[in-house]
mmCIF file of C-alpha atoms in Angstrom:
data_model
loop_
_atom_site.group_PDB
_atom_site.id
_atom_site.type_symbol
_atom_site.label_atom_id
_atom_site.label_comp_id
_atom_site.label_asym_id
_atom_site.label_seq_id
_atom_site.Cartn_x
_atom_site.Cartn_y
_atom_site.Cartn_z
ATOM 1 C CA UNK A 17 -18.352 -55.391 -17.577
ATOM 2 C CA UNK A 18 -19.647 -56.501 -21.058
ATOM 3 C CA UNK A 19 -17.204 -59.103 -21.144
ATOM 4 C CA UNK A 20 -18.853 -60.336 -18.149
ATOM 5 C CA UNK A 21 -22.089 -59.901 -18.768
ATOM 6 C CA UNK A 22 -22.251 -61.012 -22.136
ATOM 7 C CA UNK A 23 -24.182 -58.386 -23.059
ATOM 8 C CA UNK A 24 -24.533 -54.164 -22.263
ATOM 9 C CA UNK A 25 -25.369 -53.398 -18.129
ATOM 10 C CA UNK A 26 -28.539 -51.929 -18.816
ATOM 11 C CA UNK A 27 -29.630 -55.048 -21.175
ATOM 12 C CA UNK A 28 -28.442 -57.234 -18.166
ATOM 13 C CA UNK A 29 -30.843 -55.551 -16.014
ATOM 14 C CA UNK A 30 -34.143 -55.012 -17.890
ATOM 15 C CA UNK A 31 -33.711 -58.650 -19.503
ATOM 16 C CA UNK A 32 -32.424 -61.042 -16.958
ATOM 17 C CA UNK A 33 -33.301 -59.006 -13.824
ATOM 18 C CA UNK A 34 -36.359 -57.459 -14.595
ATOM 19 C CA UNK A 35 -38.142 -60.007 -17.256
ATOM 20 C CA UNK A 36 -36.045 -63.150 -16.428
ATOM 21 C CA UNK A 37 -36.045 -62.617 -12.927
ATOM 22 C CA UNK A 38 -39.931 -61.754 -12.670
ATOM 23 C CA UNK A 39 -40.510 -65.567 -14.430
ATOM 24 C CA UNK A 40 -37.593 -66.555 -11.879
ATOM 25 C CA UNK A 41 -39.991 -65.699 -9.052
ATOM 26 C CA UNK A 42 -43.022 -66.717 -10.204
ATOM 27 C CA UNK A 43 -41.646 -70.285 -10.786
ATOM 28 C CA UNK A 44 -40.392 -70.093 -7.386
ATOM 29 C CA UNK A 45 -44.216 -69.650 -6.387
ATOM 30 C CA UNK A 46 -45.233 -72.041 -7.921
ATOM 31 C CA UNK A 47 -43.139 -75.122 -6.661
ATOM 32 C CA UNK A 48 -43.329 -74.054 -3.218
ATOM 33 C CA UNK A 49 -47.422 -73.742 -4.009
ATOM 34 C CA UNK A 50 -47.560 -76.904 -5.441
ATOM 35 C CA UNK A 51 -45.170 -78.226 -2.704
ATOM 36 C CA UNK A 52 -42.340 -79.625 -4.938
ATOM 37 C CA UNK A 53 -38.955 -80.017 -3.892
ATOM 38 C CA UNK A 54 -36.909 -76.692 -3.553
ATOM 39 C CA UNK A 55 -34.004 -78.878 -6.290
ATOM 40 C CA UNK A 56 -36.404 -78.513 -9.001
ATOM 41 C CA UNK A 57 -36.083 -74.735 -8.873
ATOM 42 C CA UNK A 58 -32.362 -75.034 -9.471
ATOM 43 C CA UNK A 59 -33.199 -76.859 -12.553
ATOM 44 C CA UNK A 60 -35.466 -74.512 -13.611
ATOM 45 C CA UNK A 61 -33.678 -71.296 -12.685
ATOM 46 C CA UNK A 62 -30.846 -72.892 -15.101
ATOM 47 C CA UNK A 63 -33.418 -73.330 -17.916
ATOM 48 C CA UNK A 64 -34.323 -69.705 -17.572
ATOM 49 C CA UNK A 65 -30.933 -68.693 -17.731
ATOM 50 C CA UNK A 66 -30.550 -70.554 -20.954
ATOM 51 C CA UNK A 67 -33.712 -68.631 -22.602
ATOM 52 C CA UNK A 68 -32.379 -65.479 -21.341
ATOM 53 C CA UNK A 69 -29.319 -66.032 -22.607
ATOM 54 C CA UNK A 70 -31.243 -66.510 -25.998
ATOM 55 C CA UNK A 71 -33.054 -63.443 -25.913
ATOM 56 C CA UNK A 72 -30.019 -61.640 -25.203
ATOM 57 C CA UNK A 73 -28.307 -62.741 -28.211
ATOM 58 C CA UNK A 74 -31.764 -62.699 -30.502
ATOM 59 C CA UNK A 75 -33.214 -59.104 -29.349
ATOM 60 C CA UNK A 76 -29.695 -57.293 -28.309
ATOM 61 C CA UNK A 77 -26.578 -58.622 -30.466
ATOM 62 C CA UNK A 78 -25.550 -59.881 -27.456
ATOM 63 C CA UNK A 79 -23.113 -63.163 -27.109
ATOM 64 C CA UNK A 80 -24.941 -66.454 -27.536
ATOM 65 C CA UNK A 81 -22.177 -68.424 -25.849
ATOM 66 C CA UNK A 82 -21.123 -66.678 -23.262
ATOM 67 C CA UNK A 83 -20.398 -69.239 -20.502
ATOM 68 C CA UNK A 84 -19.805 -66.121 -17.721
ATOM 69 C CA UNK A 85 -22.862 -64.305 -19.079
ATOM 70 C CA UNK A 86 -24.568 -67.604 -18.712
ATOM 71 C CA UNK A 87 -23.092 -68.155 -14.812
ATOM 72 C CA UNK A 88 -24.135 -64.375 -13.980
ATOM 73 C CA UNK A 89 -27.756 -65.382 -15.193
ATOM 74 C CA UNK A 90 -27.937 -68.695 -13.561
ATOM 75 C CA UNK A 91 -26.738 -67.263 -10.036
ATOM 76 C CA UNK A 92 -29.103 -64.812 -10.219
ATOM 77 C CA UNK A 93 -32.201 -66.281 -11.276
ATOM 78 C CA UNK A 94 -31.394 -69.562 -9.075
ATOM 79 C CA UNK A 95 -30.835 -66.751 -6.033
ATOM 80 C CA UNK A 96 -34.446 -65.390 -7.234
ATOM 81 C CA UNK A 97 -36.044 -69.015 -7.932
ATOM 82 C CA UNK A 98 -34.913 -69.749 -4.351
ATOM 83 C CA UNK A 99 -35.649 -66.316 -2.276
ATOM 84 C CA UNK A 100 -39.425 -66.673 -3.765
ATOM 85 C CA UNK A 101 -39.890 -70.751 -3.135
ATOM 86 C CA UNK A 102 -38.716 -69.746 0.569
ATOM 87 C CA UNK A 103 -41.004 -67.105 1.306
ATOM 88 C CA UNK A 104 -43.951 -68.493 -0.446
ATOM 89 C CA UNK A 105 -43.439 -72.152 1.497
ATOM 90 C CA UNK A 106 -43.077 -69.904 4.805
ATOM 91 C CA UNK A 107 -46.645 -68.315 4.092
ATOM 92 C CA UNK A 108 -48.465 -71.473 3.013
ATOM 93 C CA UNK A 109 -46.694 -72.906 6.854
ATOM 94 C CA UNK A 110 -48.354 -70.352 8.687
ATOM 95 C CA UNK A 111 -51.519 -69.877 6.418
ATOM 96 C CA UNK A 112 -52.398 -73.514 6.112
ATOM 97 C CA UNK A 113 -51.344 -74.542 9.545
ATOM 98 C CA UNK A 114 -52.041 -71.455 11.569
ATOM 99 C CA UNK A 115 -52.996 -73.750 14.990
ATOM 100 C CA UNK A 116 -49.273 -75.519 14.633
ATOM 101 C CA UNK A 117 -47.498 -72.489 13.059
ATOM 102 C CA UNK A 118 -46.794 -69.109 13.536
ATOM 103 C CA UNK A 119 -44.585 -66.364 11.833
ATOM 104 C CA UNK A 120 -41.050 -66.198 12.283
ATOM 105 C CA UNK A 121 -40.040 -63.042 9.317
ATOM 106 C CA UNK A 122 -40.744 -63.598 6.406
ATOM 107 C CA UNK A 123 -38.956 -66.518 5.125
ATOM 108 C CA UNK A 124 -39.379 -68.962 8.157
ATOM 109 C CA UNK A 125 -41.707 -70.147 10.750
ATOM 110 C CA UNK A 126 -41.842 -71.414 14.119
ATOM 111 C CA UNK A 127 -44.384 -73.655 16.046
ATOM 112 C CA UNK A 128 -46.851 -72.111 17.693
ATOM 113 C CA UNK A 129 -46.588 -72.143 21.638
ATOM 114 C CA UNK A 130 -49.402 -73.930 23.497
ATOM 115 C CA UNK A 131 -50.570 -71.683 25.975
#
């Protein structure tokens, strides 16, 4: 699993998924806020899996260059980036157009039937 990782499970865990992938979703917030386009959070989801990777090897011994370490990261905090920019863009649908919108779970939407 190490070799995978690129570092120990529990490191994995409390680094990328906890403190990486907290970051992950607030930057997912924040595009869909700001109403970017959901391809920047790719971008940045891979930037945060480069600074992880970074901490990992700075803080925990782990392996700088650890190209499946760096994958795991990137899948994951692009998964989170994504999951949060969905949600959040669903909310600010039915919050900001509540007469055209209405909800539809919480990551879509649906319009609102005339009645």
């Amino acid at each position: 699993m190490e070799d995978l990782l690129g570092t120990s499970p529990g490191v994995f865990i409390g680094l990328t998924c906890v403190l990486a992938g907290g970051a992950a979703w607030m930057t997912g917030q924040a595009l869909a806020a700001n109403w970017l386009p959901r391809w920047q959070g790719v971008a940045y989801g891979i930037l945060l899996a480069a600074a992880n990777r970074f901490l990992v090897y700075a803080l925990f011994d782990g392996q700088l260059l650890s190209v499946p370490g760096f994958l795991v990261a990137c899948v994951v905090l692009v998964g989170i980036v994504q999951v949060a920019f969905q949600a959040t863009r669903a909310f600010r649908m039915v919050s900001q157009y509540p007469w055209l919108y209405e909800p539809a779970g919480p990551f879509s939407w649906r319009e609102r039937k005339s009645s």
